[in-house]
Coordinates of C-alpha atoms in Angstrom, one line a residue:
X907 CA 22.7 -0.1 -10.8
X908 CA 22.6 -0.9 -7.1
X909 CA 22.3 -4.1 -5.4
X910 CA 18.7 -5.0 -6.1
X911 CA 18.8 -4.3 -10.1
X912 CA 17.1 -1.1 -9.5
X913 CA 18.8 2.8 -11.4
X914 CA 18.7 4.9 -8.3
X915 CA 18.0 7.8 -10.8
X916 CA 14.9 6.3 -12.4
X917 CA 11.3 5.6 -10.3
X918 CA 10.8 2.0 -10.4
X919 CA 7.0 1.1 -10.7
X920 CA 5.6 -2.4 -9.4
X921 CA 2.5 -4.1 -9.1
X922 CA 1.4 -4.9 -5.6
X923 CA -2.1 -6.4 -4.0
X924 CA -3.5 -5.9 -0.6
X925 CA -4.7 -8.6 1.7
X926 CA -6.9 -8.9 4.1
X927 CA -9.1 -6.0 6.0
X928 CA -11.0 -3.5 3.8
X929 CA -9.3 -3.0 0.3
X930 CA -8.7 -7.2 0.8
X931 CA -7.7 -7.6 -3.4
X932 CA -7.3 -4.1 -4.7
X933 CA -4.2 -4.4 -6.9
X934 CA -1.8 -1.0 -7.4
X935 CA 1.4 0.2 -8.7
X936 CA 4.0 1.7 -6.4
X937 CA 7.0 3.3 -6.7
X938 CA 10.2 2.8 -4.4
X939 CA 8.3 -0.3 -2.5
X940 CA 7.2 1.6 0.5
X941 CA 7.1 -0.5 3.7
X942 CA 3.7 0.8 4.0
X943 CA 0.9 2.0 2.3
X944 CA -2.3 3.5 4.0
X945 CA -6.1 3.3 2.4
X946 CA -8.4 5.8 3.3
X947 CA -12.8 5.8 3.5
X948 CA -14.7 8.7 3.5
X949 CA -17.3 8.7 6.2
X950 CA -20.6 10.0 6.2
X951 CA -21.5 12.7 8.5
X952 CA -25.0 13.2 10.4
X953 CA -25.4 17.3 10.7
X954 CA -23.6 20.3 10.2
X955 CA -19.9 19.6 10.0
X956 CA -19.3 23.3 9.0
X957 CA -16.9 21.8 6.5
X958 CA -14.7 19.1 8.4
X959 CA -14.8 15.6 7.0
X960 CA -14.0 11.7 8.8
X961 CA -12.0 9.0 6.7
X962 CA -11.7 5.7 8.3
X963 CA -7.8 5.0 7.9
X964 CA -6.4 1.5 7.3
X965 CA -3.1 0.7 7.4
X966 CA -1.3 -2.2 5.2
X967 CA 2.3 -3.1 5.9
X968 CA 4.9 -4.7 3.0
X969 CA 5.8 -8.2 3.6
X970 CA 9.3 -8.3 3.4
X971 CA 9.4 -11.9 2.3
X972 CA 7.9 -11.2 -0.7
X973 CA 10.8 -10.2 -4.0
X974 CA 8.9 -9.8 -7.1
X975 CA 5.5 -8.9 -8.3
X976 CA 3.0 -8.5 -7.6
X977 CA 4.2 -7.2 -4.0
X978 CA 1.9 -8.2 -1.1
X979 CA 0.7 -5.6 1.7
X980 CA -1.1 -7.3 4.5
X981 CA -3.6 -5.2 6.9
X982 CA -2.4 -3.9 9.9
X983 CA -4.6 -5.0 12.6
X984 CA -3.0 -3.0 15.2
X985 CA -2.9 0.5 13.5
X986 CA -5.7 2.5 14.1

């Protein structure tokens, strides 16, 4: 076991929520608690798109301050 109680050969999975912005609530599981996690729209588009597609992107960052579950991402206001 390493320092934070965690088998480095084993995929931890933990509950986290998001606040704020878009996905404000939506609970998940993650593995390895990735500083951040990124949430993704589609978008509708007006005419031919000969294929292509638009996602609005949001991006939620880990607060650090935060040890157990569930783990709290909040929205990144400045991403784009």
């Amino acid at each position: 076991m390493n320092d934070q109680g965690r088998d480095p050969g084993r995929t931890e999975w933990e509950t986290a929520v998001l606040d704020g912005g878009p996905a404000d609530g939506i609970r998940m599981r993650v593995a390895d608690r990735p500083s951040v996690v990124q949430v993704t729209y589609p978008c509708e588009l007006e005419g031919p798109a000969g294929g292509a597609q638009a996602e609005a992107v949001y991006v939620y960052r880990r607060d650090p301050r935060v040890q157990r579950e569930p783990l709290r991402y909040g929205i990144d206001r400045a991403s784009p």
